[in-house]
C-alpha cells in the first residue's frame, strides 16, 4: 500500500521521534545496572531494562524480612507486641546497626520500624531469630516465600543483605516482592513512609528521606547499598488514584538513584503499562563483578545537572535527554549551582534534580516498646531443636539475662564474631580509660548487660556500635 506525501512525512517524523527517545533513554540511564517500573494495581510493566539480570539486593533484602514477619503476624504466630531479644549472634552484625546490648528486649513493632527506616542489620537478625526460631530457620522461611511468590532468580542467605555473593535477585523479582508487600499487607505502608526515626535523644535519618520529602506522591519503600551492588532502591509513589513502584539497581550514588527514580515516576505517570511483571522470565545476565562501586562512580554535580535538571527538562522535553552526554557535561555552565568558595551548592542541586522539599522533616518516635510473650515459629521451616532453643531465649519475664540461651549462630560468621569481640574488648577498654594487659576480671565482650543498673541510654553498646552507622549528612548519600 502506497502512502500519500503527508503519510510518508508523518511516518518519517514518528520514526525520528522514536529514535531520539531511545537515544535519550540510553544517555540518561547509562550508569544504572537494571531497573523496572510497574503499575502497583495491575503489575503491568511500564518501563524496564535488564529487569531479569541477576543482581545483589543489599538492604532491599529487608523487604522480605518484613514480608515474612507481617505474614507471621497475620497467621497469629506473632504480634506487633511480641518480644525480640538482641542476641550475641545478632549483636555481632556490622553497621548499619542500632548497637543494643545483648539481652535488650524490644517489640516486633519497633524492630520493623528500625529495619525499614534505619536499616539496622543487627535488628534484622534479632527479628529473624524471634520469628523463625533461629537465623537459619528464618532464612529458610524467606526462601520459601520467594519461591511461593514466583521470585525465580532470588536466593537468600541472610536477612539483612550484607555482602554474600550467593545472595542474588533481579529487578523483576524485587518488583514482585514490593508489589506483594504493598498488596498483601497494606498496614506495612505505615512503616516505610517515614524519613527517619528518633530513639530517645538520637535521631537517625533514612537514606530514602530526600525522595520522601521532595518527590510528589512519594510514599516508600527501601534503599540498599553494598559495593558489589551499587546504590539500590525500591521506591513507590501515588498521584491521583494511581500508584507506581520502581526498582532501581546499581546506581553510582544515593542522589543518582533518587533522581533517576523521580525521573521514572514523572515519565511513568504519563504512560500505560504493558505485559505483566510475572511474564518476564529467564535470566538476562550474571551479577556485576566484585568491586562494582569502584567502577561505577558518582556522576558528580555536573553529571547530576546534565541528566536530571528539572528546569531543563521542562524547557526541552524529551529532547533534553538526548543531549545529556559526557561532552555536554563538560560544557555545562556550573555557575548556577556552585558556591562562591567553589564547592557545589547541594541545596540548589537537590532542588533542581528532585524538586524543593514539600514537607518538613519529622522523624518517627521509636522506643523499645512493651514486649509481651514470644512469637512461635512456623512448623516445618526451622531445623529440629532450634525452635525450642530460640523460643526459650526470648520467653519468660523471669529469666536472668546472663542465663538466656542465645539462638544458634550462623557458622559462616563465627570467625568474624571472634574478631569483632576482640575489637569490642579493646574499644570498651579505651572507653574505660586504659587497655588492660590481661582478661582477669574484665567484662566479656558482647556479654549480656544488667540493664537494671544502667543509666538512661546505656542500652547501647559503647565503642563500635551506635556511633558508627549514623548516616552521613552529605545529600549525595
XYZ file of C-alpha atoms in Angstrom:
477
model
C 0.000 0.000 0.000
C 1.415 3.416 -1.018
C 1.312 6.332 1.383
C 0.467 9.886 0.442
C 3.225 12.514 0.775
C 1.633 13.609 4.043
C 1.537 9.997 5.247
C 5.193 9.448 4.371
C 6.164 12.641 6.203
C 4.194 11.535 9.270
C 5.874 8.122 9.212
C 9.334 9.678 8.979
C 8.582 12.050 11.873
C 7.377 9.203 14.068
C 10.487 7.158 13.268
C 12.813 10.056 14.092
C 10.891 10.730 17.301
C 11.188 7.097 18.417
C 14.915 7.100 17.596
C 15.556 10.272 19.576
C 13.588 8.930 22.544
C 15.565 5.689 22.514
C 18.831 7.645 22.411
C 17.581 9.846 25.219
C 16.829 6.906 27.453
C 20.195 5.336 26.695
C 22.101 8.513 27.541
C 20.130 9.305 30.705
C 20.382 5.818 32.116
C 23.846 4.668 31.163
C 25.022 4.171 34.753
C 22.035 2.207 36.079
C 22.560 -1.560 36.213
C 18.933 -2.632 35.964
C 15.510 -1.163 36.597
C 11.798 -1.753 36.202
C 8.731 0.446 36.680
C 5.347 -1.189 37.260
C 1.747 -0.244 37.960
C 1.004 -1.281 41.548
C -2.645 -2.071 40.823
C -2.067 -4.453 37.918
C 1.618 -5.370 37.943
C 1.877 -4.124 34.369
C 5.382 -3.163 33.263
C 5.642 0.454 32.158
C 9.370 0.512 31.518
C 12.319 -1.805 32.167
C 15.889 -2.547 31.276
C 17.817 -5.651 32.321
C 14.933 -6.479 34.660
C 15.874 -10.175 34.698
C 19.608 -9.686 35.161
C 20.849 -11.133 38.446
C 21.969 -8.525 40.945
C 22.834 -8.205 44.620
C 19.844 -6.925 46.627
C 21.802 -5.322 49.513
C 19.338 -3.983 52.105
C 16.345 -4.432 49.796
C 16.587 -7.898 51.368
C 14.821 -6.396 54.383
C 11.615 -6.123 52.347
C 11.441 -9.909 52.515
C 12.379 -9.856 56.211
C 9.389 -7.567 56.742
C 7.115 -9.649 54.491
C 7.805 -12.862 56.424
C 7.233 -11.025 59.704
C 3.921 -9.495 58.635
C 2.803 -12.919 57.455
C 3.640 -14.416 60.857
C 1.532 -11.681 62.468
C -1.352 -12.313 60.057
C -1.264 -16.034 60.849
C -1.283 -15.445 64.606
C 2.246 -16.733 65.232
C 3.382 -13.308 66.401
C 2.016 -9.864 67.174
C 3.377 -6.356 66.986
C 3.898 -6.552 70.764
C 5.810 -9.850 70.663
C 9.290 -9.791 72.162
C 12.507 -9.602 70.186
C 15.806 -10.075 72.029
C 19.181 -8.779 70.921
C 21.266 -11.961 70.959
C 25.024 -12.275 70.816
C 24.683 -13.574 67.269
C 22.615 -10.604 66.100
C 24.669 -8.032 68.010
C 27.786 -9.154 66.107
C 26.466 -7.788 62.790
C 28.413 -4.881 61.277
C 26.802 -1.481 60.555
C 24.377 -0.146 59.785
C 23.116 -1.141 63.231
C 21.454 0.077 66.410
C 24.084 -1.335 68.747
C 21.765 -2.544 71.530
C 23.424 -4.519 74.290
C 22.974 -8.276 74.281
C 19.775 -9.126 76.150
C 17.929 -5.911 75.245
C 14.240 -6.638 74.659
C 12.012 -4.712 72.268
C 8.828 -5.307 70.299
C 8.302 -6.638 66.796
C 6.711 -3.272 66.010
C 9.937 -1.490 66.984
C 12.051 -3.970 65.035
C 10.030 -3.483 61.842
C 10.287 0.296 62.035
C 14.017 0.120 62.664
C 14.821 -2.246 59.781
C 12.605 -0.462 57.245
C 13.626 3.095 58.160
C 17.061 2.848 59.796
C 18.011 -0.423 58.031
C 19.776 -1.832 61.101
C 21.414 -5.190 60.377
C 21.642 -6.327 63.996
C 17.915 -5.798 64.496
C 17.106 -7.630 61.242
C 18.875 -10.747 62.550
C 17.274 -10.440 66.003
C 13.847 -10.147 64.386
C 14.555 -13.178 62.220
C 15.579 -15.205 65.268
C 12.364 -14.225 67.026
C 10.078 -15.080 64.111
C 11.922 -18.113 62.734
C 13.329 -19.619 65.922
C 16.870 -19.181 64.596
C 18.595 -17.191 61.902
C 18.826 -20.292 59.712
C 15.169 -21.069 60.255
C 14.142 -17.572 59.259
C 16.275 -17.649 56.112
C 14.506 -20.884 55.145
C 11.183 -19.059 55.552
C 12.432 -16.203 53.359
C 13.374 -18.588 50.559
C 10.070 -20.429 50.867
C 8.177 -17.143 50.415
C 10.376 -16.152 47.487
C 9.552 -19.438 45.772
C 5.839 -19.106 46.511
C 5.719 -15.555 45.149
C 7.460 -16.599 41.927
C 10.789 -14.856 42.556
C 12.525 -17.332 40.296
C 16.040 -15.859 40.336
C 16.219 -14.992 44.048
C 18.087 -16.787 46.791
C 18.585 -15.519 50.358
C 21.465 -16.385 52.667
C 20.931 -13.683 55.300
C 18.056 -11.459 56.486
C 19.790 -8.098 56.001
C 21.609 -8.012 52.649
C 25.217 -7.659 53.787
C 27.757 -8.971 51.251
C 27.324 -12.605 50.236
C 27.770 -13.304 46.538
C 25.377 -16.225 46.756
C 22.532 -13.863 47.697
C 21.115 -12.696 44.384
C 17.877 -11.407 42.940
C 16.636 -9.381 39.950
C 14.757 -6.124 39.487
C 11.830 -8.233 38.291
C 11.825 -10.387 41.432
C 12.117 -7.387 43.746
C 9.211 -5.714 41.953
C 7.121 -8.822 42.628
C 8.143 -8.680 46.299
C 7.432 -4.949 46.657
C 4.075 -5.425 44.953
C 3.204 -8.336 47.268
C 4.225 -6.413 50.401
C 2.042 -3.479 49.411
C -0.887 -5.664 48.308
C -0.875 -8.366 50.974
C -0.030 -6.155 53.955
C -1.353 -2.605 53.450
C -0.521 -1.948 57.100
C 3.162 -2.119 56.180
C 2.857 1.238 54.401
C 2.860 2.996 57.766
C 6.289 1.505 58.485
C 8.297 2.541 55.428
C 6.998 6.019 54.592
C 8.975 7.922 57.265
C 12.163 9.944 56.591
C 13.814 8.985 59.877
C 13.398 7.789 63.448
C 14.020 9.381 66.834
C 15.176 6.950 69.507
C 15.434 8.827 72.781
C 17.731 11.766 72.084
C 19.211 10.135 68.988
C 17.836 10.987 65.559
C 18.629 8.673 62.646
C 17.744 9.633 59.104
C 16.547 7.254 56.423
C 18.652 7.062 53.268
C 15.341 7.489 51.416
C 14.466 10.754 53.133
C 15.033 13.181 50.237
C 12.853 11.066 47.964
C 10.061 11.045 50.564
C 10.341 14.754 51.339
C 10.713 16.092 47.793
C 9.146 13.867 45.124
C 5.388 14.396 44.665
C 3.375 11.434 45.953
C 6.414 9.563 47.297
C 5.465 7.015 49.967
C 8.216 4.359 50.217
C 9.887 1.937 50.275
C 13.553 0.924 50.934
C 17.124 1.685 49.911
C 20.169 -0.566 49.859
C 23.886 -0.383 49.252
C 26.918 -2.629 49.241
C 29.927 -2.091 46.990
C 29.106 -5.035 44.733
C 25.560 -3.828 44.126
C 25.945 -0.069 43.956
C 23.036 2.041 45.172
C 19.667 0.255 45.039
C 16.161 1.432 45.806
C 12.605 0.132 45.829
C 10.501 3.276 45.522
C 6.780 3.922 45.304
C 4.690 6.986 44.583
C 0.966 7.720 44.328
C -0.525 10.506 42.232
C -4.269 10.694 41.967
C -5.603 7.157 42.016
C -2.501 5.605 40.505
C 0.481 4.081 42.331
C 3.721 3.064 40.656
C 6.616 1.001 42.014
C 10.174 1.369 40.752
C 13.114 -0.959 41.377
C 16.488 0.581 40.562
C 19.728 -1.397 40.935
C 23.324 -0.308 40.542
C 23.249 3.486 40.613
C 26.506 5.335 41.191
C 25.322 7.310 44.220
C 22.380 7.894 46.514
C 21.390 11.041 44.650
C 21.589 9.332 41.266
C 19.220 6.546 42.295
C 16.803 9.090 43.797
C 16.894 11.478 40.839
C 16.503 8.592 38.428
C 13.504 7.317 40.415
C 11.948 10.793 40.291
C 12.509 10.901 36.543
C 11.000 7.433 36.060
C 7.896 8.416 38.008
C 7.468 11.714 36.169
C 7.578 9.866 32.849
C 5.717 6.770 34.048
C 2.614 8.529 35.290
C 2.041 9.695 31.715
C 2.284 6.174 30.280
C 0.295 2.972 30.253
C 1.640 -0.409 31.236
C 2.116 -3.406 29.002
C 2.900 -7.015 29.873
C 2.710 -8.341 33.428
C 5.815 -8.297 35.589
C 5.377 -12.034 36.187
C 5.613 -12.661 32.438
C 9.257 -11.549 32.375
C 11.043 -14.872 32.655
C 14.528 -16.297 32.433
C 17.793 -14.580 33.310
C 19.487 -11.973 31.149
C 22.886 -11.980 32.824
C 25.008 -12.564 35.888
C 25.645 -10.087 38.718
C 28.398 -7.493 38.301
C 31.953 -8.470 39.125
C 33.306 -7.662 42.566
C 34.166 -4.022 43.153
C 31.249 -2.618 41.150
C 31.172 0.593 43.190
C 34.749 1.390 42.222
C 33.932 1.129 38.524
C 30.543 2.874 38.593
C 31.409 6.247 40.090
C 29.123 9.017 41.252
C 28.155 11.293 38.332
C 29.217 14.379 40.289
C 27.482 17.784 40.323
C 27.735 18.360 36.575
C 26.547 14.849 35.841
C 23.508 15.272 38.069
C 22.563 18.572 36.487
C 23.197 17.385 32.923
C 20.972 14.348 33.390
C 18.331 15.345 35.903
C 17.912 19.139 35.928
C 14.146 19.582 36.077
C 14.280 23.140 34.749
C 15.911 21.972 31.508
C 13.544 19.003 31.309
C 10.636 21.437 31.244
C 12.324 23.608 28.628
C 13.437 20.857 26.287
C 11.029 17.988 26.896
C 12.415 14.588 25.988
C 14.884 16.194 23.547
C 16.842 17.433 26.582
C 17.880 13.897 27.495
C 19.388 13.230 24.077
C 21.958 15.944 24.893
C 22.928 14.579 28.296
C 26.251 13.072 27.267
C 29.792 13.438 28.585
C 30.686 16.214 26.164
C 27.739 18.310 27.244
C 28.567 17.678 30.906
C 31.998 19.190 30.273
C 30.454 22.205 28.528
C 27.802 22.727 31.194
C 27.970 26.102 32.912
C 28.163 25.255 36.597
C 27.968 28.820 37.899
C 24.301 28.380 38.691
C 24.863 25.573 41.179
C 28.259 26.328 42.706
C 29.002 28.350 45.825
C 31.414 31.275 45.955
C 34.039 29.022 47.531
C 33.949 26.708 44.510
C 32.048 23.912 46.242
C 28.744 22.501 44.944
C 25.566 24.136 46.194
C 23.859 20.887 47.178
C 20.665 22.606 48.280
C 20.219 24.041 44.808
C 21.236 20.769 43.122
C 18.681 18.846 45.180
C 16.004 21.435 44.435
C 16.646 21.181 40.700
C 17.072 17.404 40.399
C 14.439 16.231 42.909
C 12.325 19.316 43.465
C 12.032 21.513 46.567
C 11.065 19.963 49.869
C 7.281 19.700 50.021
C 7.077 18.595 53.643
C 9.199 19.196 56.720
C 11.467 16.515 58.099
C 9.739 14.860 61.057
C 11.302 11.635 62.368
C 9.104 8.913 63.810
C 9.448 8.437 67.571
C 10.509 4.868 68.315
C 11.222 3.173 71.643
C 11.758 -0.326 72.941
C 8.024 -0.700 73.491
C 6.471 -3.105 75.975
C 7.313 -6.586 74.660
C 4.919 -9.343 75.619
C 5.207 -13.076 75.019
C 7.179 -14.683 72.224
C 6.493 -15.415 68.550
C 6.055 -19.063 67.601
C 7.967 -20.476 64.654
C 6.104 -21.837 61.665
C 6.082 -25.654 61.725
C 8.374 -27.350 59.251
C 10.524 -24.302 58.477
C 13.010 -24.490 61.341
C 15.707 -27.118 61.928
C 14.845 -29.678 64.585
C 15.532 -28.427 68.086
C 16.436 -24.899 67.009
C 12.949 -23.513 67.525
C 12.689 -24.635 71.155
C 16.092 -23.188 71.959
C 15.336 -19.834 70.347
C 11.861 -19.546 71.869
C 13.419 -20.104 75.275
C 15.841 -17.314 74.507
C 13.068 -14.748 74.110
C 10.492 -16.123 76.512
C 9.725 -15.632 80.204
C 9.997 -12.433 82.114
C 11.844 -14.137 84.980
C 14.884 -15.438 83.078
C 18.052 -13.609 84.076
C 19.752 -12.006 81.088
C 23.029 -13.830 81.663
C 21.119 -17.138 81.628
C 19.272 -16.504 78.364
C 20.159 -19.309 75.900
C 21.144 -17.495 72.727
C 19.899 -18.596 69.281
C 22.109 -20.714 67.073
C 24.804 -18.615 65.426
C 25.450 -18.618 61.714
C 28.575 -20.812 61.411
C 29.857 -18.810 58.452
C 30.199 -15.779 60.692
C 31.864 -17.381 63.741
C 35.376 -16.274 62.783
C 34.146 -12.733 62.133
C 32.424 -12.688 65.515
C 35.650 -13.625 67.273
C 37.499 -10.776 65.584
C 34.752 -8.291 66.407
C 34.727 -9.491 70.021
C 38.418 -8.648 70.316
C 37.844 -5.256 68.721
C 34.933 -4.567 71.056
C 37.054 -5.578 74.055
C 39.685 -3.034 73.018
C 37.066 -0.326 72.420
C 35.435 -0.937 75.802
C 38.815 -0.699 77.477
C 39.571 2.599 75.761
C 36.256 3.991 76.941
C 37.193 2.982 80.493
C 40.458 4.891 80.133
C 43.050 2.125 79.781
C 43.672 -1.124 77.981
C 44.109 -3.959 80.489
C 47.009 -6.312 79.980
C 45.012 -9.435 80.760
C 41.425 -10.574 80.854
C 41.215 -11.195 84.605
C 38.060 -9.646 85.927
C 37.320 -7.923 82.608
C 33.834 -7.926 81.195
C 33.370 -10.473 78.441
C 32.872 -8.624 75.126
C 29.277 -8.980 73.949
C 28.086 -10.332 77.296
C 24.517 -9.599 78.340
C 24.282 -6.474 80.445
C 22.473 -5.903 83.720
C 20.073 -3.293 82.375
C 18.571 -2.642 85.800
C 21.775 -0.830 86.828
C 22.237 1.061 83.574
C 21.852 4.777 83.195
C 19.375 6.148 80.638
C 20.540 5.488 77.082
C 23.013 2.799 78.084
C 21.094 0.088 76.272
C 23.569 0.909 73.509
C 26.969 -0.753 73.461
C 29.934 1.585 73.629
C 32.786 1.805 71.168
C 31.894 0.100 67.923
C 28.185 0.227 67.501
C 25.668 3.047 67.641
C 28.108 5.782 66.813
C 29.398 4.028 63.687
C 26.403 3.765 61.357
C 24.806 7.217 61.767
C 24.141 8.348 58.179
C 26.418 10.954 56.649
C 24.942 14.459 56.365
C 26.049 14.602 52.729
C 22.986 14.793 50.428
C 24.762 12.505 47.983
C 24.465 9.541 50.365
